[in-house]
Coordinates of C-alpha atoms in Angstrom, one line a residue:
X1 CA 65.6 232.2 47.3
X2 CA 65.9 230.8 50.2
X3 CA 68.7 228.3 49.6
X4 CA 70.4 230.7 47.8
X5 CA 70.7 232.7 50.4
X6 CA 71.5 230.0 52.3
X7 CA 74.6 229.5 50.1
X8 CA 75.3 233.3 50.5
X9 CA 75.3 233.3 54.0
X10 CA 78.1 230.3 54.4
X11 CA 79.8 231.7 51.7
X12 CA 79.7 235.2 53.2
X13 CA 80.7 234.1 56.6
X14 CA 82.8 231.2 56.3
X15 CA 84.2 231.5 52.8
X16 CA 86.5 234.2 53.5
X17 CA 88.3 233.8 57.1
X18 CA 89.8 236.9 58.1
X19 CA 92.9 234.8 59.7
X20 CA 93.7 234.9 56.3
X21 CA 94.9 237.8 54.0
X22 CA 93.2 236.3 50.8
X23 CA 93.5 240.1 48.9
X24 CA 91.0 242.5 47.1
X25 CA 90.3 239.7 43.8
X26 CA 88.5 237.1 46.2
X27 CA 86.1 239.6 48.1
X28 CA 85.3 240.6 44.3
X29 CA 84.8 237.0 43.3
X30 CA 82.1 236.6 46.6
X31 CA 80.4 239.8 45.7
X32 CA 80.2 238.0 41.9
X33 CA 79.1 235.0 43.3
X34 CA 76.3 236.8 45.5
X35 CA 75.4 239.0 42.1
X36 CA 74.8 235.6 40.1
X37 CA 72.8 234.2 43.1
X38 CA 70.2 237.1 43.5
X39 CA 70.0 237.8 39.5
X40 CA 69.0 234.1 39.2
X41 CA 66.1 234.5 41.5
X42 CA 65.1 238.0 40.5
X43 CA 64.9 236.5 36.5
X44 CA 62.7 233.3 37.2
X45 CA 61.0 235.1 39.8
X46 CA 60.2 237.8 36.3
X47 CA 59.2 235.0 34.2
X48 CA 56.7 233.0 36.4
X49 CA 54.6 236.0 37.4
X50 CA 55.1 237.5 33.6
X51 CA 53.9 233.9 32.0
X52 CA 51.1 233.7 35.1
X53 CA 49.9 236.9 34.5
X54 CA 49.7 236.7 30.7
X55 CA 47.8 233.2 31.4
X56 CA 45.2 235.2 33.4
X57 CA 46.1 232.4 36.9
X58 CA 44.1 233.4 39.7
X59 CA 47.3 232.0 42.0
X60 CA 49.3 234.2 40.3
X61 CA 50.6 235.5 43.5
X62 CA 50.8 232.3 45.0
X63 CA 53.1 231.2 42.5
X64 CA 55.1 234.3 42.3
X65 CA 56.0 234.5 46.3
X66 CA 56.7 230.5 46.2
X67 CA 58.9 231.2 43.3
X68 CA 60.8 233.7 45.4
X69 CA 61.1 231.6 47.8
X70 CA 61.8 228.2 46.8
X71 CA 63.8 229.3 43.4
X72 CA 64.2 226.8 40.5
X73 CA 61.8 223.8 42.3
X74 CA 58.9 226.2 42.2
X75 CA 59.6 227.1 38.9
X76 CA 59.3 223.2 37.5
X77 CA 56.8 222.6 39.7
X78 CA 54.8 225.7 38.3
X79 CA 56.0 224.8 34.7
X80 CA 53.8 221.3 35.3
X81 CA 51.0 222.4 36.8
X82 CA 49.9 225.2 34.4
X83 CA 51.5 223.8 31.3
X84 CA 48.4 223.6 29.6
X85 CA 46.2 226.7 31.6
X86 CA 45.0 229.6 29.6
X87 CA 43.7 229.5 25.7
X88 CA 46.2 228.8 22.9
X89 CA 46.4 231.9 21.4
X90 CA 47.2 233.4 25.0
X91 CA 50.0 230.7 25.4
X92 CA 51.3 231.5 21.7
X93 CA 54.0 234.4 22.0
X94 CA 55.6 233.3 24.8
X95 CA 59.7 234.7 23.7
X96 CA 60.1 236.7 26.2
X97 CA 59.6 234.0 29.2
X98 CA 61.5 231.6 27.8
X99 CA 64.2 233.7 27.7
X100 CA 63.9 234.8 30.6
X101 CA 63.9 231.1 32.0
X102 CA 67.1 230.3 29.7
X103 CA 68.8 233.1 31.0
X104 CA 67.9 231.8 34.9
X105 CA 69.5 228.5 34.1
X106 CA 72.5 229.7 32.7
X107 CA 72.8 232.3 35.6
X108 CA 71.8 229.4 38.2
X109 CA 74.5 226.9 36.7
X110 CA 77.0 230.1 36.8
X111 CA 75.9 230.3 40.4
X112 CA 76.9 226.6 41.0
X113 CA 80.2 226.9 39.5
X114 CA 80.8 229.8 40.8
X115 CA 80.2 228.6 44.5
X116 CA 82.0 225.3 44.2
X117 CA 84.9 227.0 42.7
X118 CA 85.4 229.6 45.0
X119 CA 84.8 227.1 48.5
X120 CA 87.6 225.0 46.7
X121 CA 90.0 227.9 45.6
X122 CA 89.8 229.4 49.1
X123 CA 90.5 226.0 50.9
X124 CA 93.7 225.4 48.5
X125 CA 94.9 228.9 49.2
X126 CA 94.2 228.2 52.9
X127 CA 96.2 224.9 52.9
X128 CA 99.0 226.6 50.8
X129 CA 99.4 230.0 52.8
X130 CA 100.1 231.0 56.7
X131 CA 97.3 233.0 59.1
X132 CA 98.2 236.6 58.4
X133 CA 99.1 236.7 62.2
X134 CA 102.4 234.8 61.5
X135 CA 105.3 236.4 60.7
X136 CA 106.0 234.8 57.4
X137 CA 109.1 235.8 54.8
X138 CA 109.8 235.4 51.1
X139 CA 112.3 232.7 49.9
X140 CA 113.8 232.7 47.2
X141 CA 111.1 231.1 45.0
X142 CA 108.9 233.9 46.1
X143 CA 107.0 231.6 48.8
X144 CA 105.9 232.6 52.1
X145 CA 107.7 231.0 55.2
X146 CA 108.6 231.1 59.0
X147 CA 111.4 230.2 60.3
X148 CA 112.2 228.1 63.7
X149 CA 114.6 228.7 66.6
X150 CA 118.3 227.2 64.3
X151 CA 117.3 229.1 61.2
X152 CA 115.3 226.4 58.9
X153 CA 112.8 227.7 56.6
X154 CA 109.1 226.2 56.1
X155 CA 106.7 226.9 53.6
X156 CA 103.2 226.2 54.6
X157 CA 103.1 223.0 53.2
X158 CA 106.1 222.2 55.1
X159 CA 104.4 223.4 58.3
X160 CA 103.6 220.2 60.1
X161 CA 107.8 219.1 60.2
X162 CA 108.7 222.4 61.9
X163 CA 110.5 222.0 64.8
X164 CA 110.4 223.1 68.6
X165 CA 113.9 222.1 70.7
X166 CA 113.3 221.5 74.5
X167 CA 116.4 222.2 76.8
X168 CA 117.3 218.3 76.6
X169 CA 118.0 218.3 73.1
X170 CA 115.3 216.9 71.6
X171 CA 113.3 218.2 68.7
X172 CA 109.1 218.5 68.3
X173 CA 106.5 218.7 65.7
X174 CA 103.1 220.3 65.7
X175 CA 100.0 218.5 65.9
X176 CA 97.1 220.2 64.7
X177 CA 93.4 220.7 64.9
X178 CA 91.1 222.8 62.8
X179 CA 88.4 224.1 63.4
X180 CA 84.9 223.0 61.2
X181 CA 84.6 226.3 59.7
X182 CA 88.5 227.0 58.9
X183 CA 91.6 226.2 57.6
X184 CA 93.9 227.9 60.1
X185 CA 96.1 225.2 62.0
X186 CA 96.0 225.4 66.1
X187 CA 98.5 223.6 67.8
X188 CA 97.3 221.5 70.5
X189 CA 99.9 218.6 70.9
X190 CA 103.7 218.0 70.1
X191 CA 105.4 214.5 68.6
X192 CA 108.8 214.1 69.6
X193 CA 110.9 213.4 67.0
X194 CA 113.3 210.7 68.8
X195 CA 110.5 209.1 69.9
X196 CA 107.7 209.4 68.0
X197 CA 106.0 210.0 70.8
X198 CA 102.6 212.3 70.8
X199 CA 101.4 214.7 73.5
X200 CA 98.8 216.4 73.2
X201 CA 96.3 218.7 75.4
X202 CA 93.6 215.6 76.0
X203 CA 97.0 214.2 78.0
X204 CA 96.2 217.4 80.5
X205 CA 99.7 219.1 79.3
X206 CA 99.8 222.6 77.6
X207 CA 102.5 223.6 75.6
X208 CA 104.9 226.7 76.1
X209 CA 108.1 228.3 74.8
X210 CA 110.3 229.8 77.5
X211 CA 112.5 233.2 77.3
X212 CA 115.1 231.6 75.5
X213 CA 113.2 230.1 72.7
X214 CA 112.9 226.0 74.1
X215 CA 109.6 224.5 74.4
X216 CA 108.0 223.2 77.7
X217 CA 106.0 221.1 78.1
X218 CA 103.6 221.3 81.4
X219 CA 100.7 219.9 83.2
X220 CA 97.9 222.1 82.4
X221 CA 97.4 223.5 85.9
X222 CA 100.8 224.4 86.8
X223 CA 101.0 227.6 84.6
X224 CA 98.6 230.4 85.4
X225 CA 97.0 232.8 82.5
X226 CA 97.8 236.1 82.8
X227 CA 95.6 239.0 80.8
X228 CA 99.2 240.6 79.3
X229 CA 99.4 237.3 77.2
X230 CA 101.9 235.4 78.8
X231 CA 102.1 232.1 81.4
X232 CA 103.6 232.0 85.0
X233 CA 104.0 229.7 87.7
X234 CA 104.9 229.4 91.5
X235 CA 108.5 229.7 90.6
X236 CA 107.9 233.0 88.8
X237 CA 108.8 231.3 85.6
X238 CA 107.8 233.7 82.7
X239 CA 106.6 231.4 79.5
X240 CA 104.5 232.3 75.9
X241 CA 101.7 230.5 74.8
X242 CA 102.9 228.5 71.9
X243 CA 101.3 230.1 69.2
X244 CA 102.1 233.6 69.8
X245 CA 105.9 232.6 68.8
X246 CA 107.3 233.4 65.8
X247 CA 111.4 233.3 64.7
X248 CA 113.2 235.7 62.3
X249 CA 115.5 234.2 60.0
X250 CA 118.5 234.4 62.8
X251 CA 116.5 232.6 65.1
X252 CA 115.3 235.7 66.9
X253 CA 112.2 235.0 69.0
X254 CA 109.6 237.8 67.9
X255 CA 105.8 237.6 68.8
X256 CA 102.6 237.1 66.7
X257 CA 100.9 240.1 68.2
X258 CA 103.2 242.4 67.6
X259 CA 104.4 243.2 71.4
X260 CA 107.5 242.5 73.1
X261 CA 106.4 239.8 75.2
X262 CA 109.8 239.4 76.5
X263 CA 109.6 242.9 78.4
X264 CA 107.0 241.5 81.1
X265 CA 108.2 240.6 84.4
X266 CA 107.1 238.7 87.5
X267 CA 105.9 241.8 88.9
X268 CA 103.9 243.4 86.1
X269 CA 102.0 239.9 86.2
X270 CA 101.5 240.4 90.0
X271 CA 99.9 244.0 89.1
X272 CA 97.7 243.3 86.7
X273 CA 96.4 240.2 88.7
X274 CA 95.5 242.4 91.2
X275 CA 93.8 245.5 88.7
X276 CA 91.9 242.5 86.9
X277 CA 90.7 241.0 90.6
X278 CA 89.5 244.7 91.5
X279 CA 87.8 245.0 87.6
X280 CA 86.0 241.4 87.8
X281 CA 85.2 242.6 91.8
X282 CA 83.7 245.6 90.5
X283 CA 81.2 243.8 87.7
X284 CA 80.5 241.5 90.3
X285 CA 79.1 243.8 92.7
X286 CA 77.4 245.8 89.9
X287 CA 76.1 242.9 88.8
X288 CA 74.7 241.5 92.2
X289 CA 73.2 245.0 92.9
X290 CA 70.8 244.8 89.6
X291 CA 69.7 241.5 90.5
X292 CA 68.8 242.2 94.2
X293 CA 66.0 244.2 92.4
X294 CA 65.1 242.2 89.9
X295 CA 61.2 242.3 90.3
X296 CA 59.6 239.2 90.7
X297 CA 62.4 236.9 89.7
X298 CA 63.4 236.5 93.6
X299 CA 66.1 233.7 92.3
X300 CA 68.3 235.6 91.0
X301 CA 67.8 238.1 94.5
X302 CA 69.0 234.6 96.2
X303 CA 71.6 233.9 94.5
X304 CA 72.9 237.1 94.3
X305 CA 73.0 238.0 98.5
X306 CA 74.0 236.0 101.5
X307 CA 71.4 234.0 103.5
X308 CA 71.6 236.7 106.6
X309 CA 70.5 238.8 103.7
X310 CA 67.9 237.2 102.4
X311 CA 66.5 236.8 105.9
X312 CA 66.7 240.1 107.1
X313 CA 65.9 242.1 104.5
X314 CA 63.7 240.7 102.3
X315 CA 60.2 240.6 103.0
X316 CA 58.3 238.6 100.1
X317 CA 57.9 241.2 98.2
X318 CA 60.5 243.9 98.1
X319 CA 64.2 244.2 99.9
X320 CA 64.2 246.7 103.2
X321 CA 61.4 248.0 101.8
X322 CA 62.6 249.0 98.1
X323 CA 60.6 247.7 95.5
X324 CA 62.5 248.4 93.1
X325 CA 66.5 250.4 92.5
X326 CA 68.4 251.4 89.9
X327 CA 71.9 252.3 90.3
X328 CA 73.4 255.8 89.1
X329 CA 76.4 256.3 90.1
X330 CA 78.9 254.8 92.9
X331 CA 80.4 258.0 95.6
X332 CA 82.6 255.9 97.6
X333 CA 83.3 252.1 97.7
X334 CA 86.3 250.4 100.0
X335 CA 86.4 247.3 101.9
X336 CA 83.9 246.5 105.1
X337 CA 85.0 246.3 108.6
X338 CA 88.8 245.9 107.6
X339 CA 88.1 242.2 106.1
X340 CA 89.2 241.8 102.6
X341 CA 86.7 239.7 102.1
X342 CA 83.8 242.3 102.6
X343 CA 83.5 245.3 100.5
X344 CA 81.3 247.9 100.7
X345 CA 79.5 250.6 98.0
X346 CA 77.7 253.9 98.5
X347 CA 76.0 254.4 95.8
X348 CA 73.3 257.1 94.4
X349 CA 70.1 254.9 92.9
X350 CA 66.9 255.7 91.5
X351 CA 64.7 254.0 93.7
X352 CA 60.9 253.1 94.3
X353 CA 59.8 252.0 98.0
X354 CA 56.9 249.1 98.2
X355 CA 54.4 251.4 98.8
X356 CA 52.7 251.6 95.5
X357 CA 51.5 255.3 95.9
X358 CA 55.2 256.3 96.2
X359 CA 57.0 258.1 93.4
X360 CA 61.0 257.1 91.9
X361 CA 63.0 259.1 94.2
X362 CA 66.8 259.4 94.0
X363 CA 68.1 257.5 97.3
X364 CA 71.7 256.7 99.0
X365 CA 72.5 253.6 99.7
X366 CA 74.7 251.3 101.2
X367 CA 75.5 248.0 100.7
X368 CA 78.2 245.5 101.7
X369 CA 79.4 242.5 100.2
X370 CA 80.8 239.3 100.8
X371 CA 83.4 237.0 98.9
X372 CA 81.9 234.2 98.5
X373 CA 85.3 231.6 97.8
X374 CA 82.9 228.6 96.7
X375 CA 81.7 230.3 94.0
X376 CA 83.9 233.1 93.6
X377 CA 81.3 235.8 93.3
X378 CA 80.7 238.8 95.4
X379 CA 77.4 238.6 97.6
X380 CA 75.2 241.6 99.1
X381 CA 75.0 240.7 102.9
X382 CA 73.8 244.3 104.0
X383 CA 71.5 247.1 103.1
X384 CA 71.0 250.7 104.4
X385 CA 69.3 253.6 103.0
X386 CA 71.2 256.8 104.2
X387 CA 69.1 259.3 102.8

């Protein structure tokens, strides 16, 4: 049992990767396969406790569970070792077992082929069709392909010949990598075609295509990651990460994801910069304010506050006298003493002073933080209760 579910599981999770639109008749084949697996089990499971209960086995339970367990071992394993237990006469009429046992083989061999067949079936179809995230067309033998920036058609198995063209003139090929568990193709390197020369991300370059369709090729840290999806540098160059680039048939560039990429400027990237600094700010500080009273695990309180902090506030035992706080709800935040790199909360919390006789009370609090740069987190460096 437990191998077969072992099997399952892989099967379950890996054998259909939902990069790929493998349609309704393989999800019916894996819910066959898993079918087959447990009705295996189930039957030999039957005919060992049947065949040890009929033989009157005092393990009979033993045998049973192990069977369940350990599957078609157990069974010829149980099979030799109580061949020749109970009387004759008991041992006679024993139809209904064996076919029991018959019908576990055949469903265990139909389990086998079953599995092999499928893992083989999916990785051809894999190998033979695009990610579902392309944007693929029909030719005209019915095949799915993508197209590149001139026009030229690819079929999947023509993938790794597609062609990028860089401003110069020249022409690239993909190099891929896949993953352990899948089939889908990631591009992390280009071979020039004129050269034959291979570039790839362990060279410290990433790999870009540009609002007119050519690729570019960069050193990895002179394009920034935005959170809309697309790449910017110094220059306020706008580029799109490789794979998110797809072509129509007129050479059209058109995104993976669905959006208009293209509609993004310099400024929008600016904007959301600053809306995902103030986000991350904000987790930081909520996060830094759970851990400065984080009972008993003083640590994390360290790590978490500023060494004035630690030294002014906390006392061994409990900070500015609060054993313990749990935060509510924030009333007001803003930054500290007009420095950007303090900010400051005031915040309702459900608190508990040191004293142990006290009861939760609902306090106000303030607390201001620092930006620590040399770890790029946000540090308590004051405490007041206001109320």
């Amino acid at each position: 049992m437990l191998f077969v579910i072992l099997i399952i599981l892989l099967i379950t999770f890996f054998g259909i990767d939902e990069s790929f639109d493998f349609g309704i008749q393989y999800t019916l084949a894996l819910a066959g396969i898993i079918i087959t697996g447990l009705a295996h089990i189930i039957t030999l499971t039957k005919a060992v406790s049947s065949d040890a209960k009929r033989k009157n086995l005092g393990a009979k339970i033993i045998w049973t569970i192990l069977t369940f367990l350990f599957g078609f071992p157990a069974g010829v394993f149980y099979a030799l070792f109580t061949f020749k237990a109970g009387k004759y006469e008991e041992r006679k009429d024993n139809r209904k077992n064996i076919i029991l046992v018959i019908i576990s083989i055949v469903l265990m061999f139909a389990f086998a082929i079953g599995t092999t067949s499928f893992m083989r079936i999916r990785t051809n179809y894999e190998y033979t069709h695009f990610p579902k995230f392309m944007t693929t067309y029909k030719n005209s033998d019915g095949e799915d392909v993508i197209y590149d920036k001139t026009g030229i058609a690819y079929t999947r198995e023509e993938y790794e010949s597609f062609k990028y063209y860089n401003r110069d003139g020249k022409t690239y090929t993909p190099v891929f990598d896949y993953d352990i568990f899948s089939n889908v193709p990631e591009i992390y390197g280009v071979k020039c075609t004129e050269s034959n020369e291979e570039i790839t991300e362990f060279d410290m370059y990433d790999f870009f295509i540009d609002r007119d369709g050519y690729l570019v090729i960069a050193p990895d840290n002179e394009f920034e990651y935005s959170s809309l999806g697309v790449a910017y540098n110094s220059e306020q160059n706008i580029c799109y990460y490789i794979s998110t680039v797809d072509w129509t048939p007129d050479g059209e560039m058109i995104f993976a994801n669905g959006e208009d990429l293209s509609k993004i400027t310099y400024q929008d990237i600016v904007e959301q910069k600053e809306k995902d600094r103030q986000s991350q700010r904000d987790d930081d500080i909520k996060y830094s304010f759970f851990n400065l009273f984080k009972k008993g695990d003083w640590e994390y309180l360290q790590y978490h506050c500023t060494d004035d902090f630690w030294d002014e506030y906390f006392d061994g035992s409990s900070v500015s006298g609060l054993e313990s706080a749990e935060l509510i709800d924030i009333t007001e935040q803003g930054t500290a003493y007009n420095d950007e790199s303090k900010y400051y909360i005031i915040a309702n919390a459900k608190c508990k002073s040191s004293n142990k006789s006290s009861q939760y009370k609902i306090l106000k609090l303030k607390v201001v933080f620092d930006y620590d740069k040399d770890y790029s987190e946000w540090k308590a460096s004051e405490i007041t209760v206001l109320q």
